[in-house]
Coordinates of C-alpha atoms in Angstrom, one line a residue:
M168 CA -148.1 -60.6 40.7
A169 CA -151.0 -61.9 38.7
A170 CA -152.3 -59.9 35.8
P171 CA -155.6 -58.2 36.5
V172 CA -158.7 -59.8 35.2
T173 CA -161.3 -57.5 33.8
P174 CA -165.0 -58.4 33.1
G175 CA -165.7 -57.7 29.5
P176 CA -166.8 -55.7 28.0
L177 CA -169.9 -53.8 28.7
T178 CA -171.6 -55.3 31.7
S179 CA -171.0 -58.0 34.4
T180 CA -173.8 -60.1 33.0
P181 CA -174.2 -61.6 29.5
V182 CA -175.2 -59.1 26.8
A183 CA -178.9 -59.0 26.3
P184 CA -180.8 -57.8 23.2
G185 CA -180.9 -54.0 23.2
D186 CA -177.9 -53.7 25.6
L187 CA -175.8 -51.7 23.2
S188 CA -172.6 -49.7 23.4
W189 CA -169.5 -48.1 22.0
G190 CA -170.4 -45.7 19.3
G191 CA -174.0 -46.0 18.1
P192 CA -177.4 -44.8 19.3
R193 CA -179.6 -47.1 21.4
G194 CA -182.8 -48.8 20.4
P195 CA -184.0 -51.7 18.3
P196 CA -182.8 -51.8 14.7
D197 CA -185.2 -50.9 11.9
T198 CA -186.3 -53.8 9.7
P199 CA -187.5 -52.2 6.4
P200 CA -189.8 -54.3 4.2
E201 CA -187.5 -53.8 1.1
P202 CA -183.8 -53.6 0.8
K203 CA -182.3 -50.1 0.8
Q204 CA -180.1 -49.0 -2.1
L205 CA -176.4 -48.4 -1.3
P206 CA -176.5 -44.6 -1.4
E207 CA -179.4 -44.7 1.2
L208 CA -177.4 -47.1 3.4
I209 CA -174.3 -44.8 3.3
R210 CA -176.5 -41.8 4.0
L211 CA -178.1 -43.5 7.0
K212 CA -174.8 -44.4 8.6
R213 CA -173.2 -41.1 7.7
D214 CA -175.9 -39.3 9.5
G215 CA -175.5 -41.4 12.7
G216 CA -178.3 -43.9 12.1
R217 CA -178.3 -47.6 12.8
L218 CA -178.1 -50.3 10.1
S219 CA -180.4 -53.3 10.4
E220 CA -179.2 -56.8 10.0
G221 CA -180.7 -56.8 6.5
D222 CA -179.0 -53.5 5.7
I223 CA -175.6 -55.0 6.6
R224 CA -176.2 -58.2 4.7
G225 CA -177.2 -56.2 1.7
F226 CA -174.0 -54.1 1.9
V227 CA -171.8 -57.2 2.3
R228 CA -173.6 -59.0 -0.6
A229 CA -173.0 -56.0 -2.9
V230 CA -169.3 -56.0 -1.9
V231 CA -168.9 -59.6 -2.8
D232 CA -170.9 -59.7 -6.1
G233 CA -169.2 -56.5 -7.3
S234 CA -172.3 -54.3 -7.5
A235 CA -170.8 -52.0 -4.9
Q236 CA -168.4 -49.5 -6.5
G237 CA -165.1 -48.8 -4.9
V238 CA -166.1 -45.3 -3.9
Q239 CA -169.2 -46.6 -2.3
I240 CA -167.3 -49.2 -0.2
G241 CA -164.9 -46.4 0.9
A242 CA -167.7 -44.1 1.7
M243 CA -169.4 -46.7 3.9
L244 CA -166.2 -47.6 5.7
M245 CA -165.6 -43.9 6.5
A246 CA -169.1 -43.5 7.7
I247 CA -168.6 -46.5 10.0
R248 CA -165.2 -45.1 11.1
L249 CA -166.7 -41.7 12.0
Q250 CA -170.1 -42.8 13.4
G251 CA -169.3 -46.1 14.9
M252 CA -171.4 -49.3 15.2
D253 CA -173.2 -50.6 18.3
L254 CA -172.8 -54.1 19.5
E255 CA -175.7 -55.6 17.5
E256 CA -174.6 -53.9 14.3
T257 CA -171.0 -55.3 14.8
V258 CA -172.4 -58.8 15.5
A259 CA -174.4 -58.6 12.3
L260 CA -171.4 -57.3 10.3
T261 CA -169.3 -60.2 11.7
Q262 CA -171.9 -62.8 10.7
A263 CA -172.4 -61.3 7.2
L264 CA -168.6 -61.3 6.6
A265 CA -168.3 -64.9 7.9
K266 CA -171.2 -66.1 5.6
S267 CA -169.8 -64.4 2.5
G268 CA -167.8 -67.6 1.6
E269 CA -167.3 -71.2 2.4
Q270 CA -167.7 -72.5 6.0
L271 CA -165.3 -74.9 7.6
K272 CA -167.1 -78.0 9.0
W273 CA -165.7 -80.5 11.4
P274 CA -166.8 -83.7 13.0
E275 CA -169.3 -83.0 15.8
A276 CA -167.2 -84.9 18.3
W277 CA -164.5 -82.3 17.9
H278 CA -166.6 -79.3 19.0
Q279 CA -165.2 -78.9 22.5
Q280 CA -161.7 -79.4 21.3
L281 CA -161.6 -76.6 18.6
V282 CA -159.7 -73.6 19.8
D283 CA -157.5 -70.9 18.3
K284 CA -155.4 -67.8 19.1
H285 CA -155.1 -64.5 17.3
S286 CA -152.6 -61.7 17.7
T287 CA -153.0 -58.1 16.6
G288 CA -149.4 -58.1 15.6
G289 CA -146.0 -57.3 17.1
V290 CA -142.2 -57.5 16.7
G291 CA -140.6 -60.9 17.4
D292 CA -144.0 -62.4 18.0
K293 CA -143.5 -66.1 17.3
V294 CA -146.1 -67.4 19.8
S295 CA -148.3 -69.1 17.2
L296 CA -145.5 -71.3 16.1
V297 CA -145.2 -72.7 19.6
L298 CA -148.8 -72.5 20.9
A299 CA -150.5 -74.4 18.1
P300 CA -148.5 -77.6 18.5
A301 CA -148.5 -77.3 22.3
L302 CA -152.3 -77.1 22.4
A303 CA -152.4 -80.1 20.0
A304 CA -150.3 -82.0 22.4
C305 CA -152.8 -81.1 25.1
G306 CA -155.6 -82.8 23.1
C307 CA -157.0 -79.7 21.3
K308 CA -157.7 -79.2 17.6
V309 CA -156.2 -75.9 16.3
P310 CA -157.3 -74.8 12.8
M311 CA -155.2 -71.7 12.8
I312 CA -155.8 -69.3 9.9
S313 CA -152.9 -66.8 10.0
G314 CA -151.7 -63.8 8.0
R315 CA -148.6 -62.3 6.4
G316 CA -146.5 -59.4 7.6
L317 CA -147.3 -55.9 6.4
G318 CA -145.4 -52.9 7.5
H319 CA -143.1 -53.4 10.5
T320 CA -144.8 -56.4 12.0
G321 CA -143.9 -60.0 11.0
G322 CA -146.4 -62.6 9.7
T323 CA -146.7 -66.1 11.0
L324 CA -147.1 -67.5 7.4
D325 CA -143.9 -65.7 6.3
K326 CA -142.0 -67.3 9.2
L327 CA -143.2 -70.8 8.4
E328 CA -142.5 -70.3 4.6
S329 CA -138.9 -69.6 5.5
I330 CA -138.7 -73.4 6.1
P331 CA -138.1 -75.0 2.7
G332 CA -141.2 -76.7 1.4
F333 CA -143.7 -75.5 3.9
T334 CA -147.1 -74.9 2.2
V335 CA -149.7 -72.6 3.7
I336 CA -152.4 -73.2 1.1
Q337 CA -154.5 -76.1 2.3
S338 CA -158.1 -77.0 1.2
P339 CA -160.7 -77.6 3.9
E340 CA -160.3 -81.3 3.3
Q341 CA -156.6 -81.1 3.8
M342 CA -157.1 -79.0 7.0
Q343 CA -159.4 -81.7 8.4
G344 CA -156.7 -84.3 7.6
L345 CA -154.1 -82.2 9.4
L346 CA -156.3 -81.9 12.4
E347 CA -156.9 -85.7 12.4
Q348 CA -153.2 -86.6 12.0
V349 CA -151.5 -83.8 13.9
G350 CA -154.1 -81.9 15.9
C351 CA -153.1 -78.5 14.4
C352 CA -152.4 -76.7 11.2
I353 CA -151.3 -73.1 10.4
V354 CA -152.7 -72.0 7.0
G355 CA -153.4 -68.9 4.9
Q356 CA -156.8 -67.4 4.3
S357 CA -158.3 -68.9 1.1
K358 CA -160.1 -66.5 -1.3
K359 CA -163.1 -68.8 -0.7
L360 CA -163.1 -68.1 3.0
V361 CA -164.5 -64.8 4.1
P362 CA -164.0 -63.1 0.7
A363 CA -165.8 -60.0 1.8
D364 CA -163.3 -59.4 4.6
G365 CA -160.4 -59.5 2.1
I366 CA -162.1 -56.8 0.0
L367 CA -162.9 -54.6 2.9
Y368 CA -159.4 -55.1 4.4
E369 CA -157.8 -53.8 1.2
A370 CA -160.2 -50.9 1.1
R371 CA -159.6 -50.0 4.8
D372 CA -155.8 -49.9 4.1
V373 CA -156.2 -47.1 1.5
T374 CA -159.1 -45.2 3.1
A375 CA -157.6 -44.4 6.6
T376 CA -160.2 -46.6 8.3
V377 CA -157.8 -49.3 9.6
D378 CA -158.3 -48.1 13.2
S379 CA -162.1 -48.5 13.3
L380 CA -163.0 -50.6 16.3
P381 CA -166.1 -52.3 14.8
L382 CA -164.3 -53.0 11.5
I383 CA -161.2 -54.5 13.3
T384 CA -163.5 -56.6 15.5
A385 CA -165.6 -57.9 12.6
S386 CA -162.5 -58.6 10.5
I387 CA -160.8 -60.6 13.3
L388 CA -163.9 -62.6 14.5
S389 CA -165.4 -63.3 11.1
K390 CA -162.4 -65.5 10.2
K391 CA -162.7 -67.3 13.6
V392 CA -166.5 -67.8 13.2
V393 CA -165.7 -69.6 9.9
E394 CA -163.4 -72.0 11.8
N395 CA -166.4 -73.1 14.0
L396 CA -164.4 -72.8 17.2
S397 CA -165.5 -73.4 20.7
A398 CA -163.0 -70.9 22.3
L399 CA -160.6 -68.2 21.2
V400 CA -158.0 -66.1 22.9
V401 CA -156.9 -62.8 21.3
D402 CA -153.5 -61.3 22.2
V403 CA -154.2 -57.6 21.9
K404 CA -150.8 -55.7 21.8
F405 CA -150.3 -52.2 23.1
G406 CA -147.2 -50.0 23.2
A407 CA -145.0 -48.1 20.8
A408 CA -144.7 -51.0 18.3
A409 CA -148.4 -52.0 18.4
V410 CA -151.5 -50.8 16.6
F411 CA -152.7 -49.3 19.9
P412 CA -150.1 -47.2 21.8
S413 CA -152.0 -47.2 25.1
Q414 CA -153.3 -50.0 27.3
A415 CA -156.7 -48.1 27.5
E416 CA -157.1 -48.2 23.7
A417 CA -156.2 -51.9 23.6
R418 CA -158.7 -52.6 26.4
E419 CA -161.5 -51.0 24.3
L420 CA -160.8 -53.3 21.4
A421 CA -160.5 -56.3 23.8
G422 CA -163.8 -55.5 25.3
A423 CA -165.4 -55.2 21.8
L424 CA -164.0 -58.6 20.8
V425 CA -165.2 -60.3 24.0
G426 CA -168.7 -58.7 23.7
V427 CA -169.2 -59.5 20.0
G428 CA -167.9 -63.0 20.6
T429 CA -170.5 -63.4 23.3
G430 CA -173.2 -62.2 20.9
L431 CA -172.0 -64.8 18.4
G432 CA -172.0 -67.6 20.9
L433 CA -168.2 -67.8 20.9
R434 CA -166.2 -67.8 24.1
V435 CA -163.5 -65.2 23.6
A436 CA -160.9 -64.1 26.1
A437 CA -158.6 -61.2 25.4
A438 CA -155.1 -60.7 26.9
L439 CA -153.5 -57.3 26.9
T440 CA -149.7 -57.6 26.3
A441 CA -147.0 -55.0 26.1
M442 CA -145.2 -54.4 22.8
D443 CA -142.6 -51.8 23.4
H444 CA -139.8 -54.4 23.6
P445 CA -139.5 -57.2 21.0
L446 CA -140.8 -60.5 22.3
G447 CA -138.0 -63.0 22.9
R448 CA -134.4 -62.4 21.7
T449 CA -134.8 -62.6 17.9
V450 CA -136.6 -60.7 15.2
G451 CA -136.7 -62.0 11.6
H452 CA -138.2 -65.1 9.9
T453 CA -135.7 -67.9 10.2
L454 CA -134.3 -66.5 13.5
E455 CA -137.8 -66.6 15.0
V456 CA -138.3 -70.2 13.8
E457 CA -135.1 -71.1 15.5
E458 CA -136.2 -69.4 18.7
A459 CA -139.6 -71.1 18.6
L460 CA -137.8 -74.4 18.4
L461 CA -135.7 -73.5 21.4
C462 CA -139.0 -72.8 23.3
M463 CA -140.2 -76.2 22.3
D464 CA -136.9 -77.6 23.6
G465 CA -138.0 -76.4 27.0
T466 CA -135.6 -73.5 27.0
G467 CA -135.6 -70.2 25.1
P468 CA -136.5 -66.7 26.4
P469 CA -138.6 -66.5 29.5
D470 CA -141.0 -63.9 28.1
L471 CA -141.9 -66.1 25.1
R472 CA -142.5 -69.1 27.3
D473 CA -144.5 -67.1 29.7
L474 CA -146.8 -65.8 27.0
V475 CA -147.2 -69.2 25.3
T476 CA -148.1 -70.9 28.5
R477 CA -150.5 -68.2 29.8
L478 CA -152.4 -68.0 26.5
G479 CA -152.6 -71.7 26.2
G480 CA -153.7 -72.1 29.9
I481 CA -156.5 -69.6 29.3
L482 CA -157.8 -71.7 26.4
L483 CA -157.6 -75.0 28.3
W484 CA -159.5 -73.4 31.2
L485 CA -162.2 -71.9 28.9
R486 CA -162.8 -75.3 27.4
G487 CA -163.0 -77.0 30.8
H488 CA -159.7 -78.9 30.3
A489 CA -158.2 -77.2 33.4
E490 CA -159.7 -76.0 36.7
A491 CA -158.0 -72.6 36.4
P492 CA -155.8 -70.8 33.9
D493 CA -152.7 -71.5 36.0
E494 CA -153.4 -75.2 35.9
G495 CA -153.8 -75.0 32.1
A496 CA -150.5 -73.1 31.8
T497 CA -148.8 -75.8 33.7
R498 CA -150.1 -78.4 31.3
V499 CA -148.9 -76.3 28.3
A500 CA -145.5 -75.9 29.9
A501 CA -145.2 -79.7 30.3
T502 CA -145.6 -80.2 26.5
L503 CA -142.6 -77.8 26.0
D504 CA -140.5 -79.6 28.6
D505 CA -141.3 -83.2 27.6
G506 CA -140.9 -82.6 23.8
S507 CA -144.5 -83.4 22.9
A508 CA -145.1 -79.9 21.4
R509 CA -142.0 -80.2 19.3
D510 CA -143.1 -83.6 18.1
R511 CA -146.4 -82.1 16.9
F512 CA -144.5 -79.3 15.2
E513 CA -142.4 -81.8 13.3
R514 CA -145.5 -83.7 12.2
M515 CA -147.2 -80.5 11.1
L516 CA -144.1 -79.5 9.0
A517 CA -144.0 -82.9 7.4
T518 CA -147.7 -82.9 6.7
Q519 CA -147.7 -79.4 5.2
G520 CA -145.0 -80.0 2.6
V521 CA -141.6 -80.0 4.4
D522 CA -139.4 -83.0 3.6
P523 CA -139.8 -85.4 6.6
C524 CA -136.0 -85.7 6.9
L525 CA -135.6 -81.9 7.1
A526 CA -138.5 -81.7 9.6
R527 CA -136.8 -84.3 11.7
A528 CA -133.4 -82.7 11.5
L529 CA -134.8 -79.3 12.4
C530 CA -136.7 -80.6 15.4
S531 CA -133.9 -82.9 16.7
G532 CA -130.9 -80.8 15.8
T533 CA -128.7 -78.4 17.9
P534 CA -129.2 -74.7 17.4
T535 CA -126.0 -74.6 15.2
Q536 CA -127.3 -77.5 13.1
R537 CA -130.7 -75.8 12.7
R538 CA -129.1 -72.6 11.4
Q539 CA -127.4 -74.5 8.7
L540 CA -130.7 -76.0 7.6
L541 CA -132.6 -72.8 7.2
P542 CA -131.9 -69.8 4.9
H543 CA -129.4 -67.4 6.5
A544 CA -128.1 -63.9 5.7
R545 CA -124.7 -63.4 4.0
E546 CA -123.3 -61.0 6.7
Q547 CA -123.5 -60.3 10.4
E548 CA -122.7 -57.1 12.2
E549 CA -122.6 -56.5 15.9
L550 CA -123.3 -53.2 17.7
L551 CA -121.6 -52.2 20.9
A552 CA -123.0 -50.6 24.0
P553 CA -122.1 -46.9 23.8
A554 CA -121.9 -46.5 27.7
D555 CA -122.1 -48.4 30.9
G556 CA -125.7 -48.9 32.2
T557 CA -128.6 -51.1 32.9
V558 CA -130.9 -52.1 29.9
E559 CA -134.2 -50.4 30.5
L560 CA -135.6 -51.1 27.1
V561 CA -134.8 -52.1 23.6
R562 CA -137.3 -50.1 21.5
A563 CA -139.0 -52.6 19.1
L564 CA -140.2 -50.1 16.5
P565 CA -136.9 -48.6 15.3
L566 CA -135.4 -52.1 15.3
A567 CA -138.3 -53.4 13.1
R568 CA -138.1 -50.5 10.8
V569 CA -134.4 -51.0 10.0
L570 CA -134.9 -54.7 9.5
H571 CA -137.8 -53.8 7.2
E572 CA -135.4 -51.7 5.1
L573 CA -133.0 -54.5 5.0
G574 CA -135.6 -56.8 3.4
A575 CA -137.3 -58.6 6.4
G576 CA -140.6 -56.9 5.7
R577 CA -142.8 -55.8 2.8
S578 CA -144.5 -52.5 2.1
R579 CA -147.0 -54.0 -0.5
A580 CA -148.6 -57.4 -0.6
G581 CA -146.7 -59.8 -2.8
E582 CA -143.3 -58.3 -2.3
P583 CA -140.5 -60.8 -1.9
L584 CA -138.8 -61.2 1.5
R585 CA -135.3 -62.0 2.7
P586 CA -136.0 -64.7 5.2
G587 CA -132.5 -64.7 6.7
V588 CA -132.5 -61.0 7.5
G589 CA -133.0 -60.3 11.2
A590 CA -131.5 -59.4 14.5
E591 CA -130.5 -61.2 17.8
L592 CA -130.7 -59.3 21.0
L593 CA -127.5 -60.3 23.0
V594 CA -128.8 -58.6 26.2
G595 CA -132.0 -58.6 28.1
V596 CA -134.0 -56.0 29.9
G597 CA -132.7 -55.4 33.4
Q598 CA -129.2 -56.6 32.5
R599 CA -126.1 -54.5 33.4
L600 CA -123.9 -53.6 30.4
Q601 CA -120.4 -52.3 30.1
R602 CA -119.4 -49.8 27.4
G603 CA -118.1 -51.7 24.4
T604 CA -120.1 -54.9 25.1
P605 CA -121.9 -56.3 22.0
W606 CA -125.7 -55.9 22.6
L607 CA -127.1 -56.6 19.1
R608 CA -126.2 -58.9 16.2
V609 CA -127.8 -57.9 12.9
H610 CA -128.1 -60.5 10.1
L611 CA -128.1 -58.8 6.7
D612 CA -127.6 -59.5 3.0
A613 CA -126.1 -56.1 2.4
P614 CA -122.3 -55.6 2.9
A615 CA -122.9 -53.4 6.0
L616 CA -125.4 -51.2 7.8
S617 CA -125.7 -47.7 6.6
G618 CA -124.9 -44.8 8.9
P619 CA -128.5 -43.9 9.5
Q620 CA -129.5 -47.5 10.1
R621 CA -126.7 -47.9 12.6
R622 CA -127.7 -44.7 14.4
A623 CA -131.4 -45.8 14.5
L624 CA -130.4 -49.1 16.0
Q625 CA -128.2 -47.6 18.6
G626 CA -131.0 -45.2 19.5
A627 CA -133.2 -48.3 20.2
L628 CA -131.0 -49.2 23.2
V629 CA -132.2 -47.4 26.4
L630 CA -129.8 -47.5 29.4
S631 CA -130.2 -46.2 32.9
D632 CA -128.1 -46.0 36.1
R633 CA -130.3 -48.1 38.3
A634 CA -129.4 -51.5 39.6
P635 CA -130.1 -54.7 37.6
F636 CA -133.7 -55.9 37.8
A637 CA -135.9 -58.8 36.7
A638 CA -137.7 -58.1 33.4
P639 CA -141.4 -57.8 33.8
S640 CA -143.8 -60.2 32.0
P641 CA -145.4 -58.7 28.9
F642 CA -148.8 -60.0 30.1
A643 CA -150.7 -57.1 31.6
E644 CA -154.4 -57.8 31.8
L645 CA -157.0 -60.5 31.0
I646 CA -160.5 -59.7 29.8
L647 CA -163.0 -62.5 30.1
P648 CA -166.5 -63.2 28.9
P649 CA -169.0 -61.9 31.5
T650 CA -170.1 -65.4 32.7
D651 CA -166.5 -66.3 33.4
T652 CA -165.5 -63.4 35.6
Q653 CA -167.1 -64.9 38.7
Q654 CA -165.3 -68.2 38.4

């Protein structure tokens, strides 16, 4: 069954000036003749007022130049968290963050080719590793600025850095060279790009304002505005291992992203995807690189391939490179089956610092050969099914938490990781198991799992008495820009 398509986010027609929503009072913003002082701006938002574009620019300027004290930044973030921002305020905040640093500029001829994807974070989510080179093989330019893992979710940059030599720090000039030679790059956020967002993100993390919709929206889109894209697809996760537990909460963020993108002149589509079960069959940095390569071999887990092709198909359709998302998905799938996505991945690795011989061996080798080329854990431990039954679910959150304890994740920025630590799911959802059958293989550097870790992992396996069944797609819903819903 096709996933439902929802017009987003506020109305079935393009957002017009004054058509405001989600969290703030209506009416045109005030434009005072002189800039307000920070305490006045904080008071205005605290009391439910609206900030003008000039107010927001002034606040962001003070954040970047250091004149805003930490307590003032925290107070403003909390006022926004409690009172909300309307659509025009959020557009203004996104623009101010985007303009707080350098802008990426590309040849004019590239404009219709520039696309990207962003994910709100999940367990086993290695989509970016496959999608960027697949889109490049379809003729797109993908300047992907990615992040690191924090907490229980894995980061794309950490996964790529598990490949010896891979360098995520690239100057704008180097990024342009990568797009010219390869068609894609996956890089980290420079301190010169969107510096205000970096400061606010750190402050949000310690002020209990991480879950503010306008702040999340502005943070995500400001980094994409700097990329000067023509289209963006955002993978908004929901479920027990996602930022948003319910699909309704994820839909609200998705609608905000689409609406603000429209206000910025950026075509944004948002896919709602389930994150109760890990994506694919592996979790952990090098294990996920290996699985991404399997997907680029034209094999690998069906749920990973499904999500890669659907998200890529949406982008090709938004840019007019396909008549419909399904046609675009077919084009993306072809790059996985004919090896052209894998070829782009090899070229990206070699151009971003990996020894060309290693890049070639990784991309042309067998799964066993690939494992020998990447860092791997010292020990492996298998867990056995405690009873007969059909696999209803493997809970992603307890699995990710145990792997985090074993060194696959970090609790603070800058902490070292153990790239070989991870887990392989030996069974799939819907599969019938017999008691004593191995269902999970844990890769660890410690001598063995502790008792609590083993119990937590066994608790992640949910069995039932029903007959075997086909696992559902994680893709649940698509929210499109208003002008695209009638196509």
